[in-house]
Amino acid sequence: MVQFDSQDPYEVIHRFKPIAEVPELTRETYVPRASTPLLDAMGHGITDLESGLSQLAEADRPARVVMVVVTDGQENASREFCKEQVEKMIKEKTEKDGWQFVFLSADLAAIRDAKAVGVAPVASLLYQKSGLGSKLAWASLAMRLSDYRSARLHSLMFLEEDRQHPDDPNKKKKNNKS
């Protein structure tokens, strides 16, 4: 788990820790600060995860890798990675290694940023900027991760029922013909 912002563009909070040992995220333990170096965080995240996995014994490496990006804003502060680099990295890890990339944001422009770097629209979720919106997004992510890990879904994707935000660009619009 990594926190990223312009104060610390890549702050590792937990590395390869069992989820049961990770404390609950609170306003004290995980605080959005300053600007959003989204591309830098994604680029460093991919290379860091790739390096960490390569150091594990073959038997200890996970069969499925999912990188989840959660942001409260769009890219506006990266200095090391550009869109094309991150897009190439995501494409390579998806096609060659079967990694799944998921994107959660309360910012519609950030959802567009995710699509621009190759995150599949079905794996992006826009949620409302509220406690309830965050709670629903995390609950949807937990359900879809469970579906993916148990092979009920062949790839990690959000379903229509997950798309609670009225402005979610991936939400199917109902045809209101009378």
PDB file of C-alpha atoms in Angstrom:
ATOM      1  CA  MET A   1       0.000   0.000   0.000  1.00  0.00           C
ATOM      2  CA  VAL A   2       1.390   3.340  -1.094  1.00  0.00           C
ATOM      3  CA  GLN A   3       0.277   6.877  -0.396  1.00  0.00           C
ATOM      4  CA  PHE A   4       1.230   9.433  -3.017  1.00  0.00           C
ATOM      5  CA  ASP A   5       1.084  13.207  -3.190  1.00  0.00           C
ATOM      6  CA  SER A   6       3.394  16.116  -3.895  1.00  0.00           C
ATOM      7  CA  GLN A   7       4.726  16.062  -0.314  1.00  0.00           C
ATOM      8  CA  ASP A   8       5.884  12.458  -0.737  1.00  0.00           C
ATOM      9  CA  PRO A   9       5.365  11.111  -4.279  1.00  0.00           C
ATOM     10  CA  TYR A  10       5.758   7.457  -3.264  1.00  0.00           C
ATOM     11  CA  GLU A  11       5.348   6.692   0.437  1.00  0.00           C
ATOM     12  CA  VAL A  12       5.202   2.941   1.081  1.00  0.00           C
ATOM     13  CA  ILE A  13       2.841   2.340   4.006  1.00  0.00           C
ATOM     14  CA  HIS A  14       2.708  -1.499   3.889  1.00  0.00           C
ATOM     15  CA  ARG A  15       4.805  -3.854   1.744  1.00  0.00           C
ATOM     16  CA  PHE A  16       3.658  -7.466   1.157  1.00  0.00           C
ATOM     17  CA  LYS A  17       1.696  -7.508   4.406  1.00  0.00           C
ATOM     18  CA  PRO A  18      -1.241  -9.903   4.861  1.00  0.00           C
ATOM     19  CA  ILE A  19      -4.443  -7.890   4.542  1.00  0.00           C
ATOM     20  CA  ALA A  20      -5.588  -9.089   7.990  1.00  0.00           C
ATOM     21  CA  GLU A  21      -2.562  -7.302   9.493  1.00  0.00           C
ATOM     22  CA  VAL A  22      -3.206  -3.974   7.756  1.00  0.00           C
ATOM     23  CA  PRO A  23      -4.907  -1.508  10.088  1.00  0.00           C
ATOM     24  CA  GLU A  24      -8.121   0.129   8.954  1.00  0.00           C
ATOM     25  CA  LEU A  25      -7.665   3.288   6.929  1.00  0.00           C
ATOM     26  CA  THR A  26      -8.685   6.335   8.903  1.00  0.00           C
ATOM     27  CA  ARG A  27      -8.272  10.085   8.556  1.00  0.00           C
ATOM     28  CA  GLU A  28      -5.220   9.766  10.799  1.00  0.00           C
ATOM     29  CA  THR A  29      -3.511   6.876   8.969  1.00  0.00           C
ATOM     30  CA  TYR A  30      -4.144   7.842   5.351  1.00  0.00           C
ATOM     31  CA  VAL A  31      -4.491  11.527   4.584  1.00  0.00           C
ATOM     32  CA  PRO A  32      -4.770  13.162   1.136  1.00  0.00           C
ATOM     33  CA  ARG A  33      -2.248  16.002   0.941  1.00  0.00           C
ATOM     34  CA  ALA A  34      -1.383  18.574  -1.693  1.00  0.00           C
ATOM     35  CA  SER A  35      -1.110  17.775  -5.437  1.00  0.00           C
ATOM     36  CA  THR A  36      -1.465  14.470  -7.301  1.00  0.00           C
ATOM     37  CA  PRO A  37       1.596  12.936  -9.032  1.00  0.00           C
ATOM     38  CA  LEU A  38      -0.606  10.140 -10.378  1.00  0.00           C
ATOM     39  CA  LEU A  39       1.666   9.020 -13.234  1.00  0.00           C
ATOM     40  CA  ASP A  40       4.723   8.948 -10.969  1.00  0.00           C
ATOM     41  CA  ALA A  41       2.856   6.887  -8.368  1.00  0.00           C
ATOM     42  CA  MET A  42       1.602   4.430 -10.985  1.00  0.00           C
ATOM     43  CA  GLY A  43       4.998   4.134 -12.681  1.00  0.00           C
ATOM     44  CA  HIS A  44       6.863   3.629  -9.412  1.00  0.00           C
ATOM     45  CA  GLY A  45       4.132   1.280  -8.188  1.00  0.00           C
ATOM     46  CA  ILE A  46       4.465  -0.977 -11.210  1.00  0.00           C
ATOM     47  CA  THR A  47       8.270  -1.116 -11.076  1.00  0.00           C
ATOM     48  CA  ASP A  48       8.308  -1.544  -7.287  1.00  0.00           C
ATOM     49  CA  LEU A  49       5.729  -4.343  -7.359  1.00  0.00           C
ATOM     50  CA  GLU A  50       7.499  -6.049 -10.260  1.00  0.00           C
ATOM     51  CA  SER A  51      10.801  -5.898  -8.348  1.00  0.00           C
ATOM     52  CA  GLY A  52       9.240  -7.151  -5.115  1.00  0.00           C
ATOM     53  CA  LEU A  53       7.558 -10.072  -6.851  1.00  0.00           C
ATOM     54  CA  SER A  54      10.782 -11.057  -8.623  1.00  0.00           C
ATOM     55  CA  GLN A  55      12.510 -11.347  -5.245  1.00  0.00           C
ATOM     56  CA  LEU A  56       9.970 -13.894  -4.003  1.00  0.00           C
ATOM     57  CA  ALA A  57      10.562 -17.602  -4.471  1.00  0.00           C
ATOM     58  CA  GLU A  58       8.580 -18.902  -7.465  1.00  0.00           C
ATOM     59  CA  ALA A  59       6.282 -20.900  -5.150  1.00  0.00           C
ATOM     60  CA  ASP A  60       5.501 -17.756  -3.127  1.00  0.00           C
ATOM     61  CA  ARG A  61       4.555 -15.548  -6.082  1.00  0.00           C
ATOM     62  CA  PRO A  62       0.859 -14.861  -6.454  1.00  0.00           C
ATOM     63  CA  ALA A  63      -0.962 -16.403  -9.407  1.00  0.00           C
ATOM     64  CA  ARG A  64      -2.947 -13.196  -9.878  1.00  0.00           C
ATOM     65  CA  VAL A  65      -1.713  -9.645  -9.436  1.00  0.00           C
ATOM     66  CA  VAL A  66      -4.099  -6.721  -9.036  1.00  0.00           C
ATOM     67  CA  MET A  67      -2.940  -3.117  -8.765  1.00  0.00           C
ATOM     68  CA  VAL A  68      -5.617  -0.809  -7.381  1.00  0.00           C
ATOM     69  CA  VAL A  69      -5.197   2.940  -7.736  1.00  0.00           C
ATOM     70  CA  VAL A  70      -7.371   5.204  -5.593  1.00  0.00           C
ATOM     71  CA  THR A  71      -7.178   8.954  -6.033  1.00  0.00           C
ATOM     72  CA  ASP A  72      -9.154  12.008  -5.052  1.00  0.00           C
ATOM     73  CA  GLY A  73      -7.944  13.993  -8.046  1.00  0.00           C
ATOM     74  CA  GLN A  74      -6.446  13.952 -11.493  1.00  0.00           C
ATOM     75  CA  GLU A  75      -2.804  13.958 -12.540  1.00  0.00           C
ATOM     76  CA  ASN A  76      -1.207  17.346 -11.905  1.00  0.00           C
ATOM     77  CA  ALA A  77       2.246  16.923 -10.391  1.00  0.00           C
ATOM     78  CA  SER A  78       4.271  14.079 -11.969  1.00  0.00           C
ATOM     79  CA  ARG A  79       7.909  14.758 -12.793  1.00  0.00           C
ATOM     80  CA  GLU A  80       9.390  11.339 -13.601  1.00  0.00           C
ATOM     81  CA  PHE A  81       6.850   9.408 -15.664  1.00  0.00           C
ATOM     82  CA  CYS A  82       4.782  10.554 -18.621  1.00  0.00           C
ATOM     83  CA  LYS A  83       1.461   9.201 -19.862  1.00  0.00           C
ATOM     84  CA  GLU A  84       3.055   7.198 -22.680  1.00  0.00           C
ATOM     85  CA  GLN A  85       5.467   5.442 -20.306  1.00  0.00           C
ATOM     86  CA  VAL A  86       2.746   4.417 -17.870  1.00  0.00           C
ATOM     87  CA  GLU A  87       0.450   3.368 -20.702  1.00  0.00           C
ATOM     88  CA  LYS A  88       3.220   1.131 -22.118  1.00  0.00           C
ATOM     89  CA  MET A  89       3.914  -0.353 -18.682  1.00  0.00           C
ATOM     90  CA  ILE A  90       0.240  -1.139 -18.069  1.00  0.00           C
ATOM     91  CA  LYS A  91      -0.148  -2.686 -21.508  1.00  0.00           C
ATOM     92  CA  GLU A  92       2.934  -4.865 -21.020  1.00  0.00           C
ATOM     93  CA  LYS A  93       2.000  -6.052 -17.534  1.00  0.00           C
ATOM     94  CA  THR A  94      -1.579  -6.745 -18.636  1.00  0.00           C
ATOM     95  CA  GLU A  95      -0.741  -8.593 -21.839  1.00  0.00           C
ATOM     96  CA  LYS A  96       2.474 -10.380 -20.809  1.00  0.00           C
ATOM     97  CA  ASP A  97       1.894 -11.093 -17.140  1.00  0.00           C
ATOM     98  CA  GLY A  98      -1.889 -10.970 -16.774  1.00  0.00           C
ATOM     99  CA  TRP A  99      -1.875  -8.200 -14.198  1.00  0.00           C
ATOM    100  CA  GLN A 100      -5.184  -6.478 -13.553  1.00  0.00           C
ATOM    101  CA  PHE A 101      -5.380  -2.719 -13.036  1.00  0.00           C
ATOM    102  CA  VAL A 102      -8.283  -1.137 -11.176  1.00  0.00           C
ATOM    103  CA  PHE A 103      -8.954   2.556 -10.748  1.00  0.00           C
ATOM    104  CA  LEU A 104     -11.209   4.223  -8.156  1.00  0.00           C
ATOM    105  CA  SER A 105     -11.762   7.952  -8.067  1.00  0.00           C
ATOM    106  CA  ALA A 106     -14.192  10.600  -6.941  1.00  0.00           C
ATOM    107  CA  ASP A 107     -12.973  12.811  -9.788  1.00  0.00           C
ATOM    108  CA  LEU A 108     -14.363  12.356 -13.310  1.00  0.00           C
ATOM    109  CA  ALA A 109     -11.227  13.852 -14.881  1.00  0.00           C
ATOM    110  CA  ALA A 110      -9.128  11.235 -13.057  1.00  0.00           C
ATOM    111  CA  ILE A 111     -11.298   8.490 -14.571  1.00  0.00           C
ATOM    112  CA  ARG A 112     -10.425   9.963 -17.985  1.00  0.00           C
ATOM    113  CA  ASP A 113      -6.738   9.933 -16.945  1.00  0.00           C
ATOM    114  CA  ALA A 114      -7.026   6.224 -16.109  1.00  0.00           C
ATOM    115  CA  LYS A 115      -8.518   5.431 -19.494  1.00  0.00           C
ATOM    116  CA  ALA A 116      -5.790   7.476 -21.193  1.00  0.00           C
ATOM    117  CA  VAL A 117      -3.069   5.262 -19.672  1.00  0.00           C
ATOM    118  CA  GLY A 118      -4.777   2.022 -20.576  1.00  0.00           C
ATOM    119  CA  VAL A 119      -6.881   1.100 -17.559  1.00  0.00           C
ATOM    120  CA  ALA A 120      -9.949  -0.622 -18.988  1.00  0.00           C
ATOM    121  CA  PRO A 121     -13.145   1.413 -18.518  1.00  0.00           C
ATOM    122  CA  VAL A 122     -14.855  -1.615 -16.936  1.00  0.00           C
ATOM    123  CA  ALA A 123     -12.104  -1.630 -14.281  1.00  0.00           C
ATOM    124  CA  SER A 124     -12.628   2.036 -13.357  1.00  0.00           C
ATOM    125  CA  LEU A 125     -15.182   3.213 -10.850  1.00  0.00           C
ATOM    126  CA  LEU A 126     -16.311   6.774 -10.170  1.00  0.00           C
ATOM    127  CA  TYR A 127     -17.692   7.283  -6.680  1.00  0.00           C
ATOM    128  CA  GLN A 128     -19.274  10.191  -4.871  1.00  0.00           C
ATOM    129  CA  LYS A 129     -17.032  12.369  -2.690  1.00  0.00           C
ATOM    130  CA  SER A 130     -18.631  11.368   0.585  1.00  0.00           C
ATOM    131  CA  GLY A 131     -18.220   8.830   3.338  1.00  0.00           C
ATOM    132  CA  LEU A 132     -21.017   6.757   1.838  1.00  0.00           C
ATOM    133  CA  GLY A 133     -19.559   7.047  -1.672  1.00  0.00           C
ATOM    134  CA  SER A 134     -16.183   5.810  -0.436  1.00  0.00           C
ATOM    135  CA  LYS A 135     -17.778   2.998   1.543  1.00  0.00           C
ATOM    136  CA  LEU A 136     -19.778   1.817  -1.488  1.00  0.00           C
ATOM    137  CA  ALA A 137     -16.691   1.955  -3.735  1.00  0.00           C
ATOM    138  CA  TRP A 138     -14.609  -0.128  -1.310  1.00  0.00           C
ATOM    139  CA  ALA A 139     -17.472  -2.618  -0.885  1.00  0.00           C
ATOM    140  CA  SER A 140     -17.765  -2.972  -4.670  1.00  0.00           C
ATOM    141  CA  LEU A 141     -14.013  -3.464  -4.976  1.00  0.00           C
ATOM    142  CA  ALA A 142     -14.067  -6.158  -2.274  1.00  0.00           C
ATOM    143  CA  MET A 143     -16.897  -8.012  -4.041  1.00  0.00           C
ATOM    144  CA  ARG A 144     -15.237  -7.867  -7.465  1.00  0.00           C
ATOM    145  CA  LEU A 145     -11.867  -8.939  -6.038  1.00  0.00           C
ATOM    146  CA  SER A 146     -13.605 -11.908  -4.448  1.00  0.00           C
ATOM    147  CA  ASP A 147     -15.316 -12.716  -7.765  1.00  0.00           C
ATOM    148  CA  TYR A 148     -11.987 -12.511  -9.585  1.00  0.00           C
ATOM    149  CA  ARG A 149      -9.992 -14.525  -7.056  1.00  0.00           C
ATOM    150  CA  SER A 150     -12.626 -17.280  -7.033  1.00  0.00           C
ATOM    151  CA  ALA A 151     -12.776 -17.249 -10.880  1.00  0.00           C
ATOM    152  CA  ARG A 152     -16.419 -16.100 -11.017  1.00  0.00           C
ATOM    153  CA  LEU A 153     -15.030 -13.280 -13.196  1.00  0.00           C
ATOM    154  CA  HIS A 154     -12.229 -13.903 -15.698  1.00  0.00           C
ATOM    155  CA  SER A 155     -10.972 -10.343 -15.263  1.00  0.00           C
ATOM    156  CA  LEU A 156     -11.512  -7.745 -12.612  1.00  0.00           C
ATOM    157  CA  MET A 157     -14.395  -5.518 -13.678  1.00  0.00           C
ATOM    158  CA  PHE A 158     -17.130  -3.529 -12.045  1.00  0.00           C
ATOM    159  CA  LEU A 159     -20.724  -4.459 -12.758  1.00  0.00           C
ATOM    160  CA  GLU A 160     -23.664  -2.155 -13.367  1.00  0.00           C
ATOM    161  CA  GLU A 161     -24.778  -2.640  -9.759  1.00  0.00           C
ATOM    162  CA  ASP A 162     -21.450  -1.143  -8.593  1.00  0.00           C
ATOM    163  CA  ARG A 163     -21.959   2.099 -10.500  1.00  0.00           C
ATOM    164  CA  GLN A 164     -23.885   4.159  -7.956  1.00  0.00           C
ATOM    165  CA  HIS A 165     -22.565   7.573  -8.992  1.00  0.00           C
ATOM    166  CA  PRO A 166     -25.034   9.214 -11.385  1.00  0.00           C
ATOM    167  CA  ASP A 167     -22.192  10.681 -13.479  1.00  0.00           C
ATOM    168  CA  ASP A 168     -20.185   7.459 -13.810  1.00  0.00           C
ATOM    169  CA  PRO A 169     -19.172   7.453 -17.507  1.00  0.00           C
ATOM    170  CA  ASN A 170     -19.393   3.658 -17.599  1.00  0.00           C
ATOM    171  CA  LYS A 171     -22.910   3.498 -16.175  1.00  0.00           C
ATOM    172  CA  LYS A 172     -25.392   2.386 -18.785  1.00  0.00           C
ATOM    173  CA  LYS A 173     -27.916   5.121 -19.429  1.00  0.00           C
ATOM    174  CA  LYS A 174     -31.536   4.026 -19.457  1.00  0.00           C
ATOM    175  CA  ASN A 175     -33.501   4.865 -22.550  1.00  0.00           C
ATOM    176  CA  ASN A 176     -36.356   7.077 -21.346  1.00  0.00           C
ATOM    177  CA  LYS A 177     -38.595   6.872 -24.405  1.00  0.00           C
ATOM    178  CA  SER A 178     -42.290   7.243 -23.644  1.00  0.00           C
TER     179      SER A 178
END
